[in-house]
Short mmCIF file of C-alpha atoms in Angstrom, two decimals:
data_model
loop_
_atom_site.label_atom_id
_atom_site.label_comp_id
_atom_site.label_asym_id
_atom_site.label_seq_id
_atom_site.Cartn_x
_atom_site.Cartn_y
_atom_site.Cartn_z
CA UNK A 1 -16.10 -13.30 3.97
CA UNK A 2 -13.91 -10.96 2.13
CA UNK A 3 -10.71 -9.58 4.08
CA UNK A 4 -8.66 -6.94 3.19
CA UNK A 5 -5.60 -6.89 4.23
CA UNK A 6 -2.27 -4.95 5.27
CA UNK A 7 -3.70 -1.38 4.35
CA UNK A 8 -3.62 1.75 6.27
CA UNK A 9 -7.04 3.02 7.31
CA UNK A 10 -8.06 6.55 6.86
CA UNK A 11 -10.94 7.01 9.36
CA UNK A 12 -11.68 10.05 11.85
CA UNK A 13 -8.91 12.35 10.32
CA UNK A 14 -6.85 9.51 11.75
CA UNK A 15 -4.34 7.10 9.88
CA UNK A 16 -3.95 3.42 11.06
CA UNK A 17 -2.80 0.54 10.05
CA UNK A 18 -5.31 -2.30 9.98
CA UNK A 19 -7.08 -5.52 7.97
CA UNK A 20 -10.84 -4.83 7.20
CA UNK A 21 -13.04 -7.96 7.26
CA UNK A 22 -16.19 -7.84 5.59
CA UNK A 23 -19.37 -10.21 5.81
CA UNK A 24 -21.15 -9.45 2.08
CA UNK A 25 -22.25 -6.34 2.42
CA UNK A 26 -20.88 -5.23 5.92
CA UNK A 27 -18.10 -4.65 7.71
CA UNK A 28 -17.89 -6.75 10.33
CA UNK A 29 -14.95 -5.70 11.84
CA UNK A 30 -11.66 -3.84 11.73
CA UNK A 31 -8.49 -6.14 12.81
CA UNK A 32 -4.89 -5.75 13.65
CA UNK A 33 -2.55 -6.34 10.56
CA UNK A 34 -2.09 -9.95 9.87
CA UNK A 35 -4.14 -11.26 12.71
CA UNK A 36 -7.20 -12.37 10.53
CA UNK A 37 -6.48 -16.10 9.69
CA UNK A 38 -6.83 -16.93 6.07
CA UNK A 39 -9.80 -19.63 5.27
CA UNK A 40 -10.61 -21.48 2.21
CA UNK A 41 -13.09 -20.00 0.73
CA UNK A 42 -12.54 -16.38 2.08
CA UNK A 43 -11.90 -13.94 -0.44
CA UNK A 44 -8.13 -11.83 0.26
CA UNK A 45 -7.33 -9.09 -1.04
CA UNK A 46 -3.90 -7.41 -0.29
CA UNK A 47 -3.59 -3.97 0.27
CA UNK A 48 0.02 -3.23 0.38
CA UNK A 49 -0.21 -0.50 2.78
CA UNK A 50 -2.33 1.33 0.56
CA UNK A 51 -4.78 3.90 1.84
CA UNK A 52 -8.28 2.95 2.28
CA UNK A 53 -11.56 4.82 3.63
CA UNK A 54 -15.00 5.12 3.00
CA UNK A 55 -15.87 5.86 -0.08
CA UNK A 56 -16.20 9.80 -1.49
CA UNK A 57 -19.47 11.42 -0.52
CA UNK A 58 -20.54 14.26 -3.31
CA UNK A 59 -23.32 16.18 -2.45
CA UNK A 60 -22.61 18.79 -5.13
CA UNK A 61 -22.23 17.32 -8.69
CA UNK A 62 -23.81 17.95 -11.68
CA UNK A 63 -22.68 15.43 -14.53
CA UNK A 64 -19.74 13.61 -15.97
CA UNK A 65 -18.24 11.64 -18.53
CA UNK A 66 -20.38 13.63 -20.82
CA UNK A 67 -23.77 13.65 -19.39
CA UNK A 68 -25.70 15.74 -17.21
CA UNK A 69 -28.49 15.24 -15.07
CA UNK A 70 -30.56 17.71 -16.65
CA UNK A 71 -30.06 15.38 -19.51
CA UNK A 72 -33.32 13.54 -18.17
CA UNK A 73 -32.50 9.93 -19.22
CA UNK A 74 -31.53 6.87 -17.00
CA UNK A 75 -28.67 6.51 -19.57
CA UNK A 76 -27.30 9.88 -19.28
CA UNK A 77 -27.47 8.84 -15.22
CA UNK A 78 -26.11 5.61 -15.47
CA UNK A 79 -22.69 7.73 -17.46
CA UNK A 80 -22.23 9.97 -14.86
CA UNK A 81 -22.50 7.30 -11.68
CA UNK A 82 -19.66 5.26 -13.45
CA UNK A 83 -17.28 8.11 -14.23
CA UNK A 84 -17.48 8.91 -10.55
CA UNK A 85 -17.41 5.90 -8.89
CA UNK A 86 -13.79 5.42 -11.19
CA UNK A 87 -12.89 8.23 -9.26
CA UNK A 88 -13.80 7.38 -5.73
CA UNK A 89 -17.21 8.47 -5.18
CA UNK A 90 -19.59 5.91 -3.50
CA UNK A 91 -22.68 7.87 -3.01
CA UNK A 92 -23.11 11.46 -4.46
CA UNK A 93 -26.71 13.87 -4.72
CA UNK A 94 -27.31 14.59 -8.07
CA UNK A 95 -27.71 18.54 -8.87
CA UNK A 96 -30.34 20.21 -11.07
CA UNK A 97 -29.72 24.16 -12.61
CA UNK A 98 -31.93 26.40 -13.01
CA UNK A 99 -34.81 25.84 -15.49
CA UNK A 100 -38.62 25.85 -16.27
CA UNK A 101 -40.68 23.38 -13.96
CA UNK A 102 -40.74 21.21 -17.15
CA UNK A 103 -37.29 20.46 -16.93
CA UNK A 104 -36.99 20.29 -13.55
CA UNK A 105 -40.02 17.55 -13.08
CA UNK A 106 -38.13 15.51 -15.74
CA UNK A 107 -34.74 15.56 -13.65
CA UNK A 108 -37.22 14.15 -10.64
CA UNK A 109 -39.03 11.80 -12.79
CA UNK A 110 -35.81 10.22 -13.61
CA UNK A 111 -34.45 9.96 -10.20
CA UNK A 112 -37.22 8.13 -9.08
CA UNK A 113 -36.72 5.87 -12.39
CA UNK A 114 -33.15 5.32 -11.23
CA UNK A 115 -33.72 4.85 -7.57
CA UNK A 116 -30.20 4.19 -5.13
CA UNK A 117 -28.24 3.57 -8.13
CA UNK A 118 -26.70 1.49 -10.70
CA UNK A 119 -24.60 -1.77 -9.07
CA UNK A 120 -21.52 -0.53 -11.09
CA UNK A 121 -21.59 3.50 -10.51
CA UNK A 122 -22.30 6.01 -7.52
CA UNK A 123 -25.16 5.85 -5.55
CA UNK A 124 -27.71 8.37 -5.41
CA UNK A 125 -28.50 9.99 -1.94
CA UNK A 126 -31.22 12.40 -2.95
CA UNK A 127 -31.57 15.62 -4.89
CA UNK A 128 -30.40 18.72 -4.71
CA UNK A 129 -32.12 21.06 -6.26
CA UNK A 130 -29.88 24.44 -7.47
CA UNK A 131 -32.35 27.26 -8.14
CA UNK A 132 -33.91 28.20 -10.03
CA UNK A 133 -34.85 31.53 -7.07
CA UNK A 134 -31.14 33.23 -6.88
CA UNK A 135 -30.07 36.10 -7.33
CA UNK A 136 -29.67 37.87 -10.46
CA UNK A 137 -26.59 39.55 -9.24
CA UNK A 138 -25.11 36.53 -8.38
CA UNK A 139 -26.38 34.18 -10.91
CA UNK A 140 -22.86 32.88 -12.14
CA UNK A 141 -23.20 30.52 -15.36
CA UNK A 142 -26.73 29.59 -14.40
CA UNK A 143 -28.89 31.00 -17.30
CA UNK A 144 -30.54 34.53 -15.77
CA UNK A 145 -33.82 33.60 -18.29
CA UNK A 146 -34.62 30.86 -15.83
CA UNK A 147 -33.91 32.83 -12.64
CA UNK A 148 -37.19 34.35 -10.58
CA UNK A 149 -38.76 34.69 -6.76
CA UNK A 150 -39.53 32.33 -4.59
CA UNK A 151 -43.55 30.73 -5.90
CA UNK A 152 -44.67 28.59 -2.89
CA UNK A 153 -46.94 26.80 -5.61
CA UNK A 154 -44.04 26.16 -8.23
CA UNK A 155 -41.56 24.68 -5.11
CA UNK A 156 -44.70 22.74 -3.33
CA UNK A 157 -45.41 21.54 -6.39
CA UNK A 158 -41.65 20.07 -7.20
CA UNK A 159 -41.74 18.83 -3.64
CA UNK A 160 -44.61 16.53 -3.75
CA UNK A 161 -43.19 15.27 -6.68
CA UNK A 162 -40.02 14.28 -5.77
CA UNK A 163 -39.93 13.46 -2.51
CA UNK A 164 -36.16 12.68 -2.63
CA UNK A 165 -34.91 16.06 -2.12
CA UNK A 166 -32.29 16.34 0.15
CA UNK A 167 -31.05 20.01 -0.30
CA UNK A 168 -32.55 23.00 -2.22
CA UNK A 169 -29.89 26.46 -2.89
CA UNK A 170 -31.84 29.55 -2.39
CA UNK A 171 -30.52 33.31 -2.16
CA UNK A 172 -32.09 34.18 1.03
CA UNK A 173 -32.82 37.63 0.70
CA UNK A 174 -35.18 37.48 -1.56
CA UNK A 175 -39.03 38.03 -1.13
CA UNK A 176 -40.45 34.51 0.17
CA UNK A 177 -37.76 32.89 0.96
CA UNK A 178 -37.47 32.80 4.09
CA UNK A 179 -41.17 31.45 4.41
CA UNK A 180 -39.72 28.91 2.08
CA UNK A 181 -37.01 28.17 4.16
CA UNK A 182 -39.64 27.36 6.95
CA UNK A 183 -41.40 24.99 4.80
CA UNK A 184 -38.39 23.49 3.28
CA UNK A 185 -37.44 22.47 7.31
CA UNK A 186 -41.06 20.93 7.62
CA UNK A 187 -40.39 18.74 4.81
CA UNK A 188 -37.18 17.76 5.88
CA UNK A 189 -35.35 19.05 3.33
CA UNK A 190 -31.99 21.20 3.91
CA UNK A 191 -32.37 25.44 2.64
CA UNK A 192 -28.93 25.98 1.72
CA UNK A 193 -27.60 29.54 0.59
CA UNK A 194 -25.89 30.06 -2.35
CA UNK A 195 -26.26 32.14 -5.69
CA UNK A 196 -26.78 35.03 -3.45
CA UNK A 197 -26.12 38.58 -2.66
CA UNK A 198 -27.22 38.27 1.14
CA UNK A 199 -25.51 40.52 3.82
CA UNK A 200 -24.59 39.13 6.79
CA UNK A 201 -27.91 40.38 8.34
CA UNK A 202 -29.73 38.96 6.23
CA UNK A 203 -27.73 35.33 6.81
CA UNK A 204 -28.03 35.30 10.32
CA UNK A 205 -31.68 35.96 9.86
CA UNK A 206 -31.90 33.18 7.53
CA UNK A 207 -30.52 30.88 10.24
CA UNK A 208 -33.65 31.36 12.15
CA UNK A 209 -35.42 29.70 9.36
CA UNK A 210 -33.01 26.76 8.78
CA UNK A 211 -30.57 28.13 6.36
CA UNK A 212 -27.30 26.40 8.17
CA UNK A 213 -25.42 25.51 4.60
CA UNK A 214 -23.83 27.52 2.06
CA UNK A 215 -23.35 26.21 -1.33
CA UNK A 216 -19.73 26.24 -2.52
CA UNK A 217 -18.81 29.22 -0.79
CA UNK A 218 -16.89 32.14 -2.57
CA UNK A 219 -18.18 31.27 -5.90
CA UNK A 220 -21.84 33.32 -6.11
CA UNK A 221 -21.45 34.66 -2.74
CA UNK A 222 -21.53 37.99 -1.46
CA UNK A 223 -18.57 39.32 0.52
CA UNK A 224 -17.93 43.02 1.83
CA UNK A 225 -19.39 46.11 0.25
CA UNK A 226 -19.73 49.77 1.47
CA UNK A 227 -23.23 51.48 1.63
CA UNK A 228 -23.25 55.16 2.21
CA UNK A 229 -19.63 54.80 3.62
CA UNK A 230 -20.37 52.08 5.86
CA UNK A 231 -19.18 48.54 5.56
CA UNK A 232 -21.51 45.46 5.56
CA UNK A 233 -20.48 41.99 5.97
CA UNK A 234 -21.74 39.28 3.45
CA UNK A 235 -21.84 35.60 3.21
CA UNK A 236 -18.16 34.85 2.92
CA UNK A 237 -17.74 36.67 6.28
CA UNK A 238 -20.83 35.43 7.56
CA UNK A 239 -19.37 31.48 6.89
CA UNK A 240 -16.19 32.23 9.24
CA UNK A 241 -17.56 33.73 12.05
CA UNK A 242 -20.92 31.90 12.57
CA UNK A 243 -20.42 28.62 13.98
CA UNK A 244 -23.71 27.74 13.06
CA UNK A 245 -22.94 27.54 9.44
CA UNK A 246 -21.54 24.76 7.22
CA UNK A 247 -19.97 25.43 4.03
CA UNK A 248 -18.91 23.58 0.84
CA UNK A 249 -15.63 24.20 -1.63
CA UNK A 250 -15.28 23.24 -4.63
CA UNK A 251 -11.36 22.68 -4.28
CA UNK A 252 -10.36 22.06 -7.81
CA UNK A 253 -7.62 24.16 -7.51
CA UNK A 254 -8.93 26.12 -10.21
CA UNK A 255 -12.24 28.27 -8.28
CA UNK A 256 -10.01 29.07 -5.15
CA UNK A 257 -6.60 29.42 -5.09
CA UNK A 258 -4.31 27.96 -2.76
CA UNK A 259 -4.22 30.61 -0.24
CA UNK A 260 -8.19 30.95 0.32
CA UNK A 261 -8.03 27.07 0.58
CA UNK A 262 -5.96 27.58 3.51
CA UNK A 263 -8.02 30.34 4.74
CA UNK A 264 -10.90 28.07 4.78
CA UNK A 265 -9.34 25.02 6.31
CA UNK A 266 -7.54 27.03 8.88
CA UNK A 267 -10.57 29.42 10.09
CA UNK A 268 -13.79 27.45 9.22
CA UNK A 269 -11.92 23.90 9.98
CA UNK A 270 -12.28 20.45 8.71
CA UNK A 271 -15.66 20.14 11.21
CA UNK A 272 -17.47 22.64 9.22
CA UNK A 273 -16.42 22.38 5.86
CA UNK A 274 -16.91 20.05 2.50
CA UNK A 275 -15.35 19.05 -0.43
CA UNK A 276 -17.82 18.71 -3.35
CA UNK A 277 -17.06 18.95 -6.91
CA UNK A 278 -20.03 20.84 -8.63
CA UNK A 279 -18.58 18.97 -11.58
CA UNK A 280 -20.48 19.62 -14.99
CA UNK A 281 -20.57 16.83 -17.68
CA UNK A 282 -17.39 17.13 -18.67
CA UNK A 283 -15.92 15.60 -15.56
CA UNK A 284 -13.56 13.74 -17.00
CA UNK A 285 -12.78 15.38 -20.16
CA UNK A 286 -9.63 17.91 -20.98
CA UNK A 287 -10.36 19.99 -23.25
CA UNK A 288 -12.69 21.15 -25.62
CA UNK A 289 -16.43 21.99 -26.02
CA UNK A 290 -18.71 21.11 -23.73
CA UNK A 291 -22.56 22.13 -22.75
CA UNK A 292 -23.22 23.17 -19.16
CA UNK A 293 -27.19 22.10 -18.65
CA UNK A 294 -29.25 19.80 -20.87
CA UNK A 295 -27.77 19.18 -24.07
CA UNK A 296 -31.46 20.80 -25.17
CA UNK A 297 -31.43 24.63 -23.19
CA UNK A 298 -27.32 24.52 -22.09
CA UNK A 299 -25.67 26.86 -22.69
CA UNK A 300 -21.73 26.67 -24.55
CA UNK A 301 -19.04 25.74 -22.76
CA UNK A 302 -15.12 26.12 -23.36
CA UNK A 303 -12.89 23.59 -21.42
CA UNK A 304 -9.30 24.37 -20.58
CA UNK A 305 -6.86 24.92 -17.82
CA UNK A 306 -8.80 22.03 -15.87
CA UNK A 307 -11.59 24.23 -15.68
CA UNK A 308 -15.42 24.86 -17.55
CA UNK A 309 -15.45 28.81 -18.74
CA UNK A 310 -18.29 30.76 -20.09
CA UNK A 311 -17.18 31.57 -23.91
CA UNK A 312 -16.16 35.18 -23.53
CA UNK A 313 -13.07 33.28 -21.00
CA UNK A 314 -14.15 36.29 -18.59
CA UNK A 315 -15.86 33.67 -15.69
CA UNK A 316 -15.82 29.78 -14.91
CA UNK A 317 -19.19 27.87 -16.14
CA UNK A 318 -18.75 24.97 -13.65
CA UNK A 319 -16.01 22.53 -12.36
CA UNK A 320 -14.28 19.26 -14.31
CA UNK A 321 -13.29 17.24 -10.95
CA UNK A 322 -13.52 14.32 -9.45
CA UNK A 323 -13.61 13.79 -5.74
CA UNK A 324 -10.20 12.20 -5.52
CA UNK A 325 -8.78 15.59 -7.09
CA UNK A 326 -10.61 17.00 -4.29
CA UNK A 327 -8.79 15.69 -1.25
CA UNK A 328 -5.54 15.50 -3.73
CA UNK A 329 -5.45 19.61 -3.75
CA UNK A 330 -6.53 19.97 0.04
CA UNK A 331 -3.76 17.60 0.65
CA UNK A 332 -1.05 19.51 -0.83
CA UNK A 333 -2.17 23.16 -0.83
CA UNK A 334 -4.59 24.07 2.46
CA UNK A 335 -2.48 22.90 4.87
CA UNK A 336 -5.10 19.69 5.54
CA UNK A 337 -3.51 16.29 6.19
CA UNK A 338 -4.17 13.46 4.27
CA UNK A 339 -6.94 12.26 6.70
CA UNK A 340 -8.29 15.37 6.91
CA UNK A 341 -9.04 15.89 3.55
CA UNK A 342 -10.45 12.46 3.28
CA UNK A 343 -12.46 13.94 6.54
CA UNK A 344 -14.04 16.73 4.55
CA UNK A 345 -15.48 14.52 1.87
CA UNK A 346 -16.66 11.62 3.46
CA UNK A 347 -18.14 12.34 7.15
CA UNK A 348 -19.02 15.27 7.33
CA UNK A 349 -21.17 15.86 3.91
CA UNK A 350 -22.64 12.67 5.42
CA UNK A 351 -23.13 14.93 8.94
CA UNK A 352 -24.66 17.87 6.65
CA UNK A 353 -27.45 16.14 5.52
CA UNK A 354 -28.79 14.44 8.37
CA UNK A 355 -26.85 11.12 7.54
CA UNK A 356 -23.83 10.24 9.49
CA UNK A 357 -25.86 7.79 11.61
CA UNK A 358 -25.46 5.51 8.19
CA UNK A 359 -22.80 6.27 6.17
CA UNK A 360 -19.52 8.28 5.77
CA UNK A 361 -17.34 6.26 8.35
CA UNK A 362 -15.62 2.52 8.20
CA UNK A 363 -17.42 0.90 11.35
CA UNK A 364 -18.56 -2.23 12.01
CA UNK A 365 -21.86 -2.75 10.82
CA UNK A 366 -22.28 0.05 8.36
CA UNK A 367 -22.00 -0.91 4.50
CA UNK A 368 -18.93 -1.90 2.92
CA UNK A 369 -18.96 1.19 0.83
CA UNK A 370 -14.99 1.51 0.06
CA UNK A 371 -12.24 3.39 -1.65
CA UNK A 372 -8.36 1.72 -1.87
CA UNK A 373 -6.00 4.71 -3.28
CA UNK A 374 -2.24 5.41 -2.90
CA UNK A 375 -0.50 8.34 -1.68
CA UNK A 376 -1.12 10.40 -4.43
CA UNK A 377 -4.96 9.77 -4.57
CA UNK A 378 -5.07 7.75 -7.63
CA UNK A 379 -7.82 4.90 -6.78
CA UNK A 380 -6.53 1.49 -7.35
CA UNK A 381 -10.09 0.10 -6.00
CA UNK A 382 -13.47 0.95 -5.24
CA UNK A 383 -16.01 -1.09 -3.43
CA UNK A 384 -20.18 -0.53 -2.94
CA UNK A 385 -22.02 -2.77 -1.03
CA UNK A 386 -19.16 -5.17 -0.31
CA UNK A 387 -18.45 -6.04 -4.10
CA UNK A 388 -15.38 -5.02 -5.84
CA UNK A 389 -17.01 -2.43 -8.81
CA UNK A 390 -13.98 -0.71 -9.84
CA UNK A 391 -9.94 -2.44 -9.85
CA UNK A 392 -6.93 -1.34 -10.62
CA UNK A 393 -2.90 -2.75 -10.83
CA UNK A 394 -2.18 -2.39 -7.38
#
């Protein structure tokens, strides 16, 4: 057994004060403070009214601590699982770019080399596959040479072999993809818009054929423009008022600013909306050079201002965060509680792809998949599967 003790438990978008007992790799129940007896040979660990909750769920993130998944080797996926799990992040869904079908095979062939996970980094959900069918308009820093339509035997062909997909970003409106949405549904695998210059016509119409996601909203995504003197809504508008939509932020403090974070939080609400990082490989890293892609066909980075930016400095190439940045901005600039923001990255980007059922909540009988931090989000411990991985001075 393996108690922990006298910490405050962030569950629900509720705070609470409670000791956590844990049976190897489960929780087998959630006490009142100091009414679990100490026994010899229990393991104790004391919380010190510390914050604890489930551990981050990323289901946007493309690299860190200097690798990328594009990178195509267990090693370069072993780096990035341990710079996350540092952070917070228990389980995240590796993210693929636009590329060639080479490249993109490669990125599968290693996920199914790497399986769940490494004991001592994040575990591994699924895929996600990012493109490569966006639009050009809306392409952002993924490379336009490896942009193009829908080709139901390219994507059938990635599908059968990686069956781990969890979540594919399409722009809608283009020619076949809605037919691909249909089959993406029969494989149960999420169509998720992003990258796109839809109009809100065009996304409702895509939510008849399973588009209910959009990928880190307001970054790539159409928003209001007048045709012929009449206005037309896009996907930003499309993400507040349809209720059948969930949507993603990358809430670095860097892509939105404060007062679309509130925006978000205050008209979408913590039910429909996720915190994911969409960090690039140089999560983790200052300043400096960097490469957003494979280290083979990425393109040059610049990193400053706690940001990625294309080299001209004239548009971001990707994010640098964490998760516990994350819920640190919501926390102090949306106008989310603490538990809220811890809300937003662990249930419900569990609830967006299908698995709530297993993960993204502190309940008894789920895994032991655990994150200790202090009011100011820095993570003093981290715990997968009931084992300690990651410690800090408490």
């Amino acid at each position: 057994m393996t108690i922990i003790g006298n910490i405050n438990l962030v569950e629900n978008c509720t705070v609470t004060p409670a000791d956590i007992v844990i049976d190897k790799e489960t929780i087998l129940r959630i006490a009142v403070p100091g009414s679990v007896k100490k026994q010899e040979g229990h393991i104790y660990i004391e919380g010190k009214g510390l914050y604890l909750s489930h551990g981050f769920i990323d289901i946007h993130v493309h690299g860190g601590g200097g690798a990328d998944f594009m990178d195509g080797t267990k090693e370069a996926w072993h780096q990035i699982a341990r710079l996350h799990l540092s952070h917070g992040t228990t389980a995240m869904v590796p993210t693929t770019l636009a590329a060639d079908s080479e490249s993109l095979l490669k990125a599968f062939e290693t996920s199914q080399e790497c399986g769940e996970g490494f004991s001592d980094g994040s575990k591994f959900l699924g895929i996600h596959v990012e493109g490569p069918y966006l639009s050009p308009a809306q392409c952002g820093a993924q490379d336009p040479a490896y942009i193009r339509l829908p080709d139901p035997e390219e994507y059938k062909r990635l599908i059968q072999a990686c069956p781990k997909i969890l979540r594919w970003t399409i722009a809608p409106e283009l020619p076949g993809a809605l037919e691909m949405g249909d089959y993406l549904i029969s494989r149960g695998i999420l169509p998720c818009i992003g990258h796109s210059d839809a109009t809100g016509d065009q996304v409702r119409m895509a939510l008849g054929h399973g588009f209910c996601h959009v990928t880190h909203l307001y970054s790539a995504t159409s928003t209001i423009v007048r045709k012929q003197g009449f206005r037309h809504t896009g996907i930003v508008e499309s993400a507040y008022l349809l209720a059948a939509l969930t949507s993603e932020i990358i809430a670095d403090g860097c892509h939105l600013p404060p007062d679309l974070l509130q925006m978000a939080f205050r008209f979408i609400g913590p039910d429909r909306l996720c915190l994911v990082t969409d960090a690039m490989r140089a999560a983790g890293q200052e300043e400096g050079e960097s490469i957003l892609g494979s280290l083979e066909t990425g393109q040059q980075v610049i990193i400053e201002d706690g940001v990625a930016k294309m080299p001209d400095r004239l548009a971001f190439a990707g994010s640098i965060c964490t998760a516990d940045r994350l819920v640190r901005t919501m926390a102090k600039h949306s106008g989310a509680s603490l538990a809220e923001a811890v809300y937003m990255v662990t249930f419900v980007p569990a609830r967006i792809l299908g698995l709530s059922g297993e993960t993204g909540r502190v309940l008894p009988g789920r895994k032991a998949d655990l994150v200790l931090f202090d009011d100011m989000i820095n993570v003093k411990m981290v715990m997968t599967d009931g084992k300690v991985r990651v410690s800090c001075p408490l």
